Coordinates of C-alpha atoms in Angstrom, one line a residue:
Chain A
M589 CA 15.5 -19.7 14.0
I590 CA 14.3 -16.5 15.2
Y591 CA 12.8 -13.7 12.6
F592 CA 13.4 -9.8 13.7
D593 CA 13.5 -9.0 10.7
Q594 CA 9.7 -7.7 9.8
A595 CA 10.5 -4.2 8.8
A596 CA 11.9 -5.3 5.8
T597 CA 9.1 -8.2 5.0
S598 CA 6.6 -9.9 7.1
F599 CA 7.5 -13.6 8.4
P600 CA 5.7 -15.9 8.6
K601 CA 3.0 -14.9 6.5
A602 CA -0.6 -14.5 7.6
P603 CA -2.4 -18.2 7.8
G604 CA -4.2 -18.6 4.3
V605 CA -1.7 -16.2 2.3
P606 CA 0.0 -19.2 0.4
E607 CA -2.9 -21.3 0.1
A608 CA -4.4 -18.0 -1.5
V609 CA -1.7 -17.8 -4.3
C610 CA -1.2 -21.3 -5.0
Q611 CA -5.3 -21.0 -6.0
A612 CA -5.3 -17.9 -8.1
L613 CA -2.4 -19.6 -9.9
Q614 CA -4.5 -23.1 -10.3
T615 CA -7.8 -21.4 -11.0
M616 CA -7.5 -18.0 -12.4
G617 CA -6.9 -16.2 -15.8
N618 CA -5.6 -13.2 -16.7
S619 CA -7.9 -9.7 -15.1
G620 CA -9.0 -7.5 -17.5
R621 CA -8.4 -10.4 -20.5
G622 CA -11.4 -11.9 -22.1
A623 CA -14.8 -12.8 -20.6
H624 CA -14.1 -16.4 -20.2
H625 CA -14.6 -18.0 -17.2
L626 CA -10.6 -18.1 -16.0
A627 CA -10.0 -14.2 -16.5
L628 CA -13.4 -13.1 -14.8
E629 CA -12.5 -15.2 -11.7
A630 CA -9.3 -13.2 -11.7
N631 CA -11.5 -9.8 -12.4
R632 CA -13.3 -10.9 -9.4
L633 CA -10.6 -11.2 -7.2
V634 CA -8.7 -8.5 -8.1
F635 CA -12.2 -6.6 -7.4
R636 CA -12.8 -7.7 -3.9
A637 CA -9.0 -6.8 -3.5
R638 CA -9.9 -3.4 -4.2
E639 CA -12.8 -3.3 -1.9
H640 CA -11.1 -4.9 1.2
L641 CA -8.4 -2.0 0.7
A642 CA -10.5 0.9 0.1
Q643 CA -12.4 -0.2 3.5
F644 CA -9.0 -1.0 4.9
F645 CA -7.9 2.4 4.2
K646 CA -11.4 4.3 4.8
A647 CA -11.8 4.9 1.2
N648 CA -15.2 5.4 -0.5
D649 CA -14.5 4.1 -4.3
P650 CA -12.7 1.0 -4.9
A651 CA -11.7 2.6 -8.0
R652 CA -9.3 4.7 -6.4
I653 CA -7.2 1.8 -5.5
A654 CA -4.8 0.7 -8.0
F655 CA -1.9 -2.1 -8.1
T656 CA 1.5 -1.8 -8.2
A657 CA 4.7 -4.2 -7.9
N658 CA 5.7 -2.4 -4.5
A659 CA 5.8 0.5 -2.3
T660 CA 8.5 2.3 -4.2
E661 CA 6.7 1.6 -7.7
S662 CA 3.9 3.7 -6.3
L663 CA 5.6 6.5 -4.9
N664 CA 7.5 6.6 -7.9
L665 CA 4.2 6.8 -9.4
A666 CA 3.2 9.4 -6.9
L667 CA 6.5 11.8 -7.3
E668 CA 6.7 11.7 -11.3
G669 CA 3.1 11.0 -11.5
L670 CA 2.4 14.6 -9.8
L671 CA 5.1 16.8 -9.8
K672 CA 6.6 19.1 -12.9
P673 CA 9.8 21.4 -13.1
G674 CA 9.4 24.5 -11.3
Q675 CA 7.3 23.0 -8.5
H676 CA 7.9 22.7 -4.6
V677 CA 7.8 19.7 -2.4
L678 CA 8.5 19.4 0.9
T679 CA 9.8 16.2 2.8
T680 CA 11.5 15.0 5.6
E681 CA 15.0 13.2 6.7
L682 CA 12.9 10.3 7.6
E683 CA 12.7 9.0 4.8
H684 CA 13.9 6.1 2.3
N685 CA 15.3 6.4 -0.8
S686 CA 12.3 5.3 -2.4
V687 CA 10.5 8.8 -1.7
L688 CA 14.6 10.5 -2.2
R689 CA 15.6 9.1 -4.7
P690 CA 13.0 9.8 -7.1
L691 CA 13.2 12.9 -5.6
Y692 CA 16.2 13.4 -6.3
R693 CA 15.9 12.5 -9.7
L694 CA 13.0 15.4 -10.0
K695 CA 15.4 17.7 -8.3
A696 CA 18.2 17.3 -11.8
Q697 CA 15.1 17.8 -13.9
G698 CA 13.8 21.0 -12.0
V699 CA 11.6 20.4 -9.3
E700 CA 12.5 22.0 -5.7
V701 CA 13.1 19.8 -3.3
S702 CA 13.3 21.2 0.7
V703 CA 13.8 18.7 3.2
V704 CA 12.2 19.2 7.1
P705 CA 15.4 18.4 9.5
S706 CA 15.1 16.1 12.5
D707 CA 16.6 15.8 16.1
Q708 CA 18.5 13.4 17.6
K709 CA 15.6 11.2 18.7
G710 CA 14.9 11.7 14.8
I711 CA 11.6 13.0 15.4
P712 CA 11.1 15.8 12.6
D713 CA 10.6 19.4 13.6
F714 CA 7.0 20.1 11.7
A715 CA 7.5 23.8 13.6
Q716 CA 9.6 24.6 10.2
L717 CA 7.1 23.1 7.4
E718 CA 5.7 26.8 7.7
Q719 CA 9.1 28.6 7.0
L720 CA 9.9 25.9 4.0
L721 CA 7.2 26.6 2.2
R722 CA 6.9 28.7 -1.2
P723 CA 4.5 29.9 -3.3
N724 CA 5.2 27.2 -5.7
T725 CA 4.8 24.0 -3.0
K726 CA 2.7 21.6 -4.6
A727 CA 3.0 18.6 -2.4
V728 CA 4.5 17.0 1.4
V729 CA 5.6 13.9 0.7
C730 CA 6.2 12.0 4.3
T731 CA 6.6 8.5 5.5
A732 CA 4.2 7.3 8.0
A733 CA 7.1 5.9 10.4
S734 CA 10.6 5.8 10.2
N735 CA 11.8 2.7 8.9
V736 CA 14.6 3.1 10.7
T737 CA 13.6 4.2 14.5
G738 CA 10.2 3.2 14.5
N739 CA 8.7 6.6 15.6
V740 CA 5.4 7.3 13.6
T741 CA 4.2 10.5 12.0
D742 CA 2.3 12.8 13.6
L743 CA -0.2 11.9 10.6
D744 CA -3.1 14.3 11.6
Y745 CA -1.2 17.4 11.7
L746 CA 0.8 16.9 8.6
G747 CA -3.2 16.3 6.4
D748 CA -4.0 19.3 8.4
F749 CA -1.4 21.7 7.3
C750 CA -1.5 20.0 3.7
S751 CA -5.6 20.5 3.3
R752 CA -5.3 24.2 5.0
R753 CA -2.9 25.3 1.8
G754 CA -3.6 23.3 -0.7
L755 CA -1.1 21.2 -0.9
A756 CA -0.7 17.5 -1.8
F757 CA -0.4 15.1 1.1
I758 CA 1.5 11.9 -0.4
L759 CA 1.8 9.4 2.4
D760 CA 4.5 6.2 2.1
A761 CA 2.9 4.1 4.3
A762 CA 5.1 0.6 3.8
Q763 CA 6.3 0.4 7.4
T764 CA 2.5 1.6 9.3
A765 CA -0.3 -0.3 7.2
G766 CA -1.5 -3.1 8.9
S767 CA -0.3 -2.0 12.6
F768 CA -2.1 1.3 12.5
P769 CA -5.2 2.6 11.2
L770 CA -5.4 4.7 8.5
D771 CA -7.7 6.9 7.6
V772 CA -7.7 9.0 4.1
K773 CA -10.1 11.3 4.4
R774 CA -10.2 11.9 8.5
Q775 CA -6.0 12.2 7.8
K776 CA -6.8 14.5 4.9
I777 CA -4.6 11.9 2.7
D778 CA -4.5 12.7 -1.2
I779 CA -2.1 9.9 -1.9
L780 CA -1.2 7.0 -0.3
C781 CA 1.3 4.4 -1.1
F782 CA 1.4 0.9 0.8
S783 CA 3.7 -2.5 0.0
G784 CA 1.8 -5.4 0.5
H785 CA 4.2 -8.1 2.1
K786 CA 5.2 -6.0 5.1
G787 CA 2.7 -5.6 7.7
L788 CA -0.3 -6.2 4.9
L789 CA 1.2 -10.0 5.3
G790 CA 0.6 -10.8 1.7
P791 CA 3.7 -11.8 -0.7
Q792 CA 6.2 -9.6 -1.8
G793 CA 5.6 -8.4 -5.4
V794 CA 2.8 -6.7 -4.9
G795 CA 1.7 -3.1 -3.7
G796 CA -0.5 0.0 -4.2
I797 CA -1.4 3.4 -4.2
Y798 CA -4.9 4.8 -3.4
L799 CA -5.6 8.3 -5.2
R800 CA -8.1 11.0 -4.3
E801 CA -11.2 11.5 -6.5
G802 CA -10.4 14.3 -8.1
L803 CA -6.6 13.9 -8.6
E804 CA -4.9 12.5 -11.5
L805 CA -1.2 11.1 -12.3
R806 CA 0.5 11.3 -15.2
P807 CA 1.3 6.8 -15.4
L808 CA 4.6 5.5 -15.2
K809 CA 3.9 3.2 -17.8
V810 CA 1.1 2.8 -20.7
G811 CA 0.7 -0.3 -22.7
G812 CA -1.8 -3.4 -22.0
S813 CA -5.1 -2.7 -20.1
G814 CA -7.5 -4.9 -21.8
M815 CA -9.5 -1.8 -22.5
Q816 CA -10.1 0.4 -25.7
S817 CA -8.0 -1.4 -27.3
Y818 CA -7.8 0.9 -31.0
S819 CA -7.2 3.8 -28.6
T820 CA -3.4 5.4 -29.3
R821 CA -3.8 6.4 -25.5
H822 CA -3.5 4.4 -22.2
P823 CA -7.5 4.6 -20.3
S824 CA -8.0 7.6 -18.2
E825 CA -10.4 5.4 -15.8
M826 CA -9.0 4.9 -12.4
P827 CA -7.8 2.4 -11.6
E828 CA -6.5 0.7 -15.2
A829 CA -5.0 4.6 -15.8
L830 CA -2.3 3.7 -13.4
E831 CA -1.8 -0.2 -14.1
A832 CA -0.4 -1.1 -17.4
G833 CA 0.4 -4.8 -18.3
T834 CA -0.8 -8.0 -16.3
L835 CA -1.3 -7.4 -12.7
N836 CA 0.3 -9.7 -10.4
T837 CA -3.1 -11.8 -9.5
P838 CA -1.4 -14.4 -7.5
G839 CA 0.0 -11.8 -5.3
I840 CA -3.3 -10.0 -5.3
A841 CA -4.6 -13.1 -3.9
G842 CA -2.3 -13.4 -1.1
L843 CA -2.7 -9.7 -0.4
L844 CA -6.4 -10.3 -0.2
A845 CA -5.7 -13.5 2.2
G846 CA -3.7 -11.1 4.4
L847 CA -6.1 -8.5 4.7
K848 CA -9.0 -10.7 5.8
Y849 CA -6.5 -12.3 8.6
L850 CA -6.0 -8.6 9.6
N851 CA -9.6 -8.0 9.3
R852 CA -10.6 -10.7 11.8
V853 CA -7.6 -10.1 14.3
G854 CA -8.0 -6.6 14.5
L855 CA -5.3 -3.8 14.2
E856 CA -5.2 -2.9 18.1
Q857 CA -4.8 -6.6 19.0
I858 CA -2.2 -6.5 16.9
R859 CA -0.9 -3.6 17.8
S860 CA -0.8 -4.1 21.4
Q861 CA 0.7 -7.0 20.9
E862 CA 3.9 -5.8 18.7
Q863 CA 4.0 -3.0 21.4
E864 CA 4.5 -4.8 24.2
L865 CA 7.1 -7.1 22.4
T866 CA 8.6 -3.8 21.5
R867 CA 8.5 -2.7 25.5
L868 CA 9.8 -6.0 26.2
F869 CA 13.0 -5.6 24.3
Y870 CA 13.3 -1.8 25.0
L871 CA 13.1 -2.4 28.4
G872 CA 15.6 -5.1 28.3
A873 CA 18.1 -3.8 26.2
K874 CA 18.4 -0.3 26.7
D875 CA 20.8 -0.7 29.7
L876 CA 23.2 -3.4 28.5
P877 CA 26.6 -1.8 28.6
G878 CA 27.7 0.1 25.6
V879 CA 24.2 -0.2 23.6
K880 CA 22.5 2.8 22.9
I881 CA 19.5 2.4 21.3
Y882 CA 18.3 5.1 18.8
G883 CA 14.5 6.4 18.4
D884 CA 11.9 8.4 20.6
F885 CA 10.8 5.3 23.2
S886 CA 8.9 8.3 25.3
T887 CA 5.6 6.3 24.1
F888 CA 5.2 2.9 23.0
R889 CA 2.6 4.6 20.4
R890 CA 5.4 3.3 17.8
C891 CA 6.7 0.8 15.3
P892 CA 7.6 -2.7 16.7
I893 CA 11.4 -1.4 16.1
V894 CA 14.6 -1.3 17.9
A895 CA 17.3 -0.1 16.5
L896 CA 20.8 -0.2 18.6
S897 CA 24.4 0.2 18.0
L898 CA 26.8 -1.6 20.6
S899 CA 29.9 0.8 21.1
G900 CA 32.8 -0.2 19.0
L901 CA 31.1 -3.0 17.1
D902 CA 30.3 -2.5 13.6
S903 CA 26.6 -3.1 13.0
A904 CA 27.2 -5.6 10.0
Y905 CA 29.4 -7.4 12.5
V906 CA 26.5 -7.2 15.1
S907 CA 23.9 -8.8 12.9
Q908 CA 26.2 -11.7 11.7
V909 CA 26.8 -12.8 15.2
L910 CA 23.4 -12.4 15.5
A911 CA 22.8 -15.0 12.9
Q912 CA 25.6 -17.1 12.8
D913 CA 25.8 -17.9 16.5
F914 CA 22.0 -17.3 17.6
Q915 CA 20.1 -18.3 14.5
I916 CA 18.4 -14.6 14.9
Q917 CA 18.3 -12.6 11.7
T918 CA 18.3 -9.0 12.0
R919 CA 19.2 -6.2 9.6
A920 CA 22.3 -4.0 10.1
G921 CA 23.8 -0.9 8.4
S922 CA 21.5 2.0 6.9
H923 CA 18.4 0.8 6.1
C924 CA 17.8 2.7 2.7
A925 CA 17.5 6.1 4.8
P926 CA 20.7 7.4 4.5
L927 CA 19.4 11.5 5.8
M928 CA 18.5 9.7 9.1
H929 CA 21.1 8.0 9.8
R930 CA 23.0 11.3 9.2
A931 CA 20.7 12.7 11.4
L932 CA 21.2 10.2 14.3
G933 CA 25.3 10.4 13.2
T934 CA 25.3 6.9 12.5
E935 CA 26.6 6.8 9.4
K936 CA 29.4 5.6 10.2
E937 CA 29.0 2.2 12.0
G938 CA 25.3 1.5 11.0
L939 CA 22.8 0.3 13.6
V940 CA 21.6 -3.6 13.5
R941 CA 17.6 -2.9 13.7
F942 CA 15.3 -5.7 15.4
S943 CA 12.1 -5.5 14.1
F944 CA 9.0 -7.6 15.3
S945 CA 5.9 -8.6 14.5
H946 CA 2.7 -10.2 16.5
F947 CA 3.7 -13.6 15.2
N948 CA 6.6 -13.4 17.4
T949 CA 7.1 -14.3 21.1
K950 CA 8.1 -13.2 24.4
E951 CA 10.1 -16.0 24.4
E952 CA 11.3 -15.0 21.2
I953 CA 12.4 -11.7 22.9
K954 CA 14.2 -13.1 26.1
I955 CA 16.3 -15.3 23.4
G956 CA 17.3 -12.0 21.9
L957 CA 17.7 -10.4 24.9
R958 CA 20.3 -12.9 26.0
A959 CA 22.3 -13.2 22.7
L960 CA 22.6 -9.5 23.1
Q961 CA 23.8 -9.8 26.6
Q962 CA 26.4 -12.8 25.4
I963 CA 27.7 -10.5 22.6
V964 CA 28.2 -7.4 25.2
T965 CA 30.1 -10.0 27.3
R966 CA 32.0 -11.2 24.5
K967 CA 33.1 -7.7 23.9
E968 CA 33.9 -6.8 27.3
R969 CA 36.1 -10.0 27.8
N970 CA 38.1 -8.6 24.5
Chain B
M1052 CA -39.2 -7.4 -35.1
D1053 CA -40.3 -6.8 -31.6
D1054 CA -38.8 -6.7 -28.1
R1055 CA -37.6 -10.3 -28.0
D1056 CA -35.5 -9.4 -31.1
F1057 CA -33.5 -7.1 -28.9
E1058 CA -31.2 -7.2 -25.9
L1059 CA -30.3 -4.8 -23.2
M1060 CA -26.5 -4.0 -23.3
I1061 CA -24.9 -2.5 -20.6
V1062 CA -21.3 -1.2 -21.3
F1063 CA -18.7 -0.2 -19.2
R1064 CA -16.0 2.1 -18.9
S1065 CA -13.3 -0.1 -16.9
T1066 CA -13.2 -3.7 -16.1
T1067 CA -13.3 -2.4 -12.5
E1068 CA -16.6 -0.7 -13.3
A1069 CA -18.3 -4.1 -14.8
M1070 CA -17.0 -5.7 -11.9
A1071 CA -18.4 -3.0 -9.5
W1072 CA -21.9 -3.5 -11.2
E1073 CA -22.1 -7.5 -11.5
K1074 CA -21.5 -7.4 -7.8
A1075 CA -23.9 -5.0 -7.5
A1076 CA -26.4 -6.6 -9.7
K1077 CA -26.4 -9.7 -7.7
G1078 CA -27.0 -8.4 -4.2
L1079 CA -29.9 -6.4 -6.3
D1080 CA -30.6 -9.5 -7.4
L1081 CA -30.8 -7.9 -11.1
P1082 CA -31.8 -10.1 -14.2
G1083 CA -28.5 -10.6 -16.7
R1084 CA -25.1 -11.6 -17.0
L1085 CA -22.0 -10.4 -17.7
I1086 CA -21.0 -11.0 -21.6
P1087 CA -18.1 -10.6 -23.7
L1088 CA -18.8 -7.0 -25.5
P1089 CA -19.6 -7.3 -29.9
P1090 CA -16.7 -6.6 -31.2
Q1091 CA -19.0 -3.9 -33.4
I1092 CA -18.5 -1.9 -29.9
K1093 CA -15.2 -0.2 -29.6
A1094 CA -14.9 2.2 -26.6
D1095 CA -15.3 -0.9 -24.0
C1096 CA -13.1 -2.7 -21.3
G1097 CA -14.4 -6.1 -23.2
L1098 CA -17.4 -6.7 -20.7
A1099 CA -21.4 -6.0 -20.9
W1100 CA -24.2 -7.0 -18.7
S1101 CA -26.6 -8.3 -20.9
A1102 CA -30.3 -8.2 -19.9
T1103 CA -33.7 -8.4 -21.3
L1104 CA -35.3 -5.3 -22.9
G1105 CA -38.5 -6.3 -20.6
D1106 CA -35.9 -5.9 -17.3
K1107 CA -35.2 -2.5 -18.7
E1108 CA -37.0 -0.3 -16.4
V1109 CA -36.2 -2.1 -13.3
I1110 CA -32.3 -2.1 -14.2
F1111 CA -32.4 1.5 -14.9
K1112 CA -34.3 2.4 -11.5
A1113 CA -31.9 0.0 -9.8
A1114 CA -28.8 1.9 -11.1
G1115 CA -30.5 5.4 -10.8
E1116 CA -31.2 4.5 -6.8
Y1117 CA -27.7 2.5 -5.9
D1118 CA -25.9 4.7 -7.7
L1119 CA -24.4 1.6 -10.5
K1120 CA -21.7 3.3 -12.5
Y1121 CA -21.7 2.5 -16.5
G1122 CA -20.4 3.8 -19.8
Q1123 CA -23.9 3.5 -22.0
I1124 CA -26.6 1.8 -22.6
L1125 CA -27.8 -0.3 -25.6
E1126 CA -30.4 -1.8 -27.1
W1127 CA -28.4 -4.5 -29.3
R1128 CA -30.4 -6.9 -31.7
R1129 CA -29.8 -10.6 -30.8
G1130 CA -27.5 -11.7 -33.4
A1131 CA -26.4 -8.8 -34.8
W1132 CA -22.9 -9.5 -33.9
N1133 CA -21.2 -13.0 -34.9
G1134 CA -21.8 -11.4 -38.4
K1135 CA -25.9 -12.6 -38.7

């Protein structure tokens, strides 16, 4: 089996991740609940994970990192927690439904939403940001990279744009955390939402949010915190202010193991390998008859994603043939990014997305290309 | 009663604050240990750093010097909890 669906979730996980999850299950209690040995071990592990994440995103204070179940929960928390009816928010056509659906719901409640359009390569026209600004604009929310095309966003530009105008910059880092370095201070990111199971190589069910000091969010959930039990209000201290209920300590343990692995190997090395695999695949696929590749390949400073269509074939069919006949796992369809597909003109048939990680090999890329070639040949014969 | 009848109790506003203190205290070799907070103290995360009153000065100095965060520092009479 060859796994080319790394943008959905990483597989395999980093060495040490399954062991860390098992160890947490076998040796730890409930973080923040009590002062006995097992609870304290869980507390310490969760704190170490916050420290690692703060260092990873160049944040000063581990207390500004709160854990959630996934990037979607973090984005819901950021958007629902920050925006109020009557305020205006800017976003882009690149966004995943984890951004769009909370925004549509907020729109129904009176939040104004403007969308920056993108061209046929999926590049957003940030020159329009200025024109879309309104006196009540509160924030810009944007993905760090399209999960469809793999194009990366110019975060320095966006951070600067927001900072100069006093707007909150909310970043969906689900696709780039673990491949591209993120620096919340330098890139002026106010809220960073991340997933633990993609580039960070941890288990599913754990994600998180970084919240800049001085910024507050209305929590999505309130309840048990292990703190101030007699208060009728949920604690306001970060990070517990955004964490109600028992944390996913085994998941956090796995995420910590993933982070340690990334720190050992280095993002530059990982990115370099991923980009080499992407380049190989792109160069081998782009001239196959009937194949059309989407996205901006003028640079390989991009996420390791190649999304393509085969003329006349539905993406789900191609993906199914790849899985059944060649044991190659890809993702077909619309990838929860409806506006991106609309902009690319691929709403009807969708795209087949190949997404790689540094755990993939050049040999696997060659097998993938041969499979694609065979599907093209079969199509031509028919 | 003298100083030996009292202990120093550093109370934290959150579990994360307690963990940050414990890590720094271990690194700085500060005296004391994490204990469950006496139930009479309500505004808490359930954890406190307990040390002897004689360690007060060194702990205050380190907290200031290294910007260690905490809720409050109490002098607590030994045995004042558990109804004794």
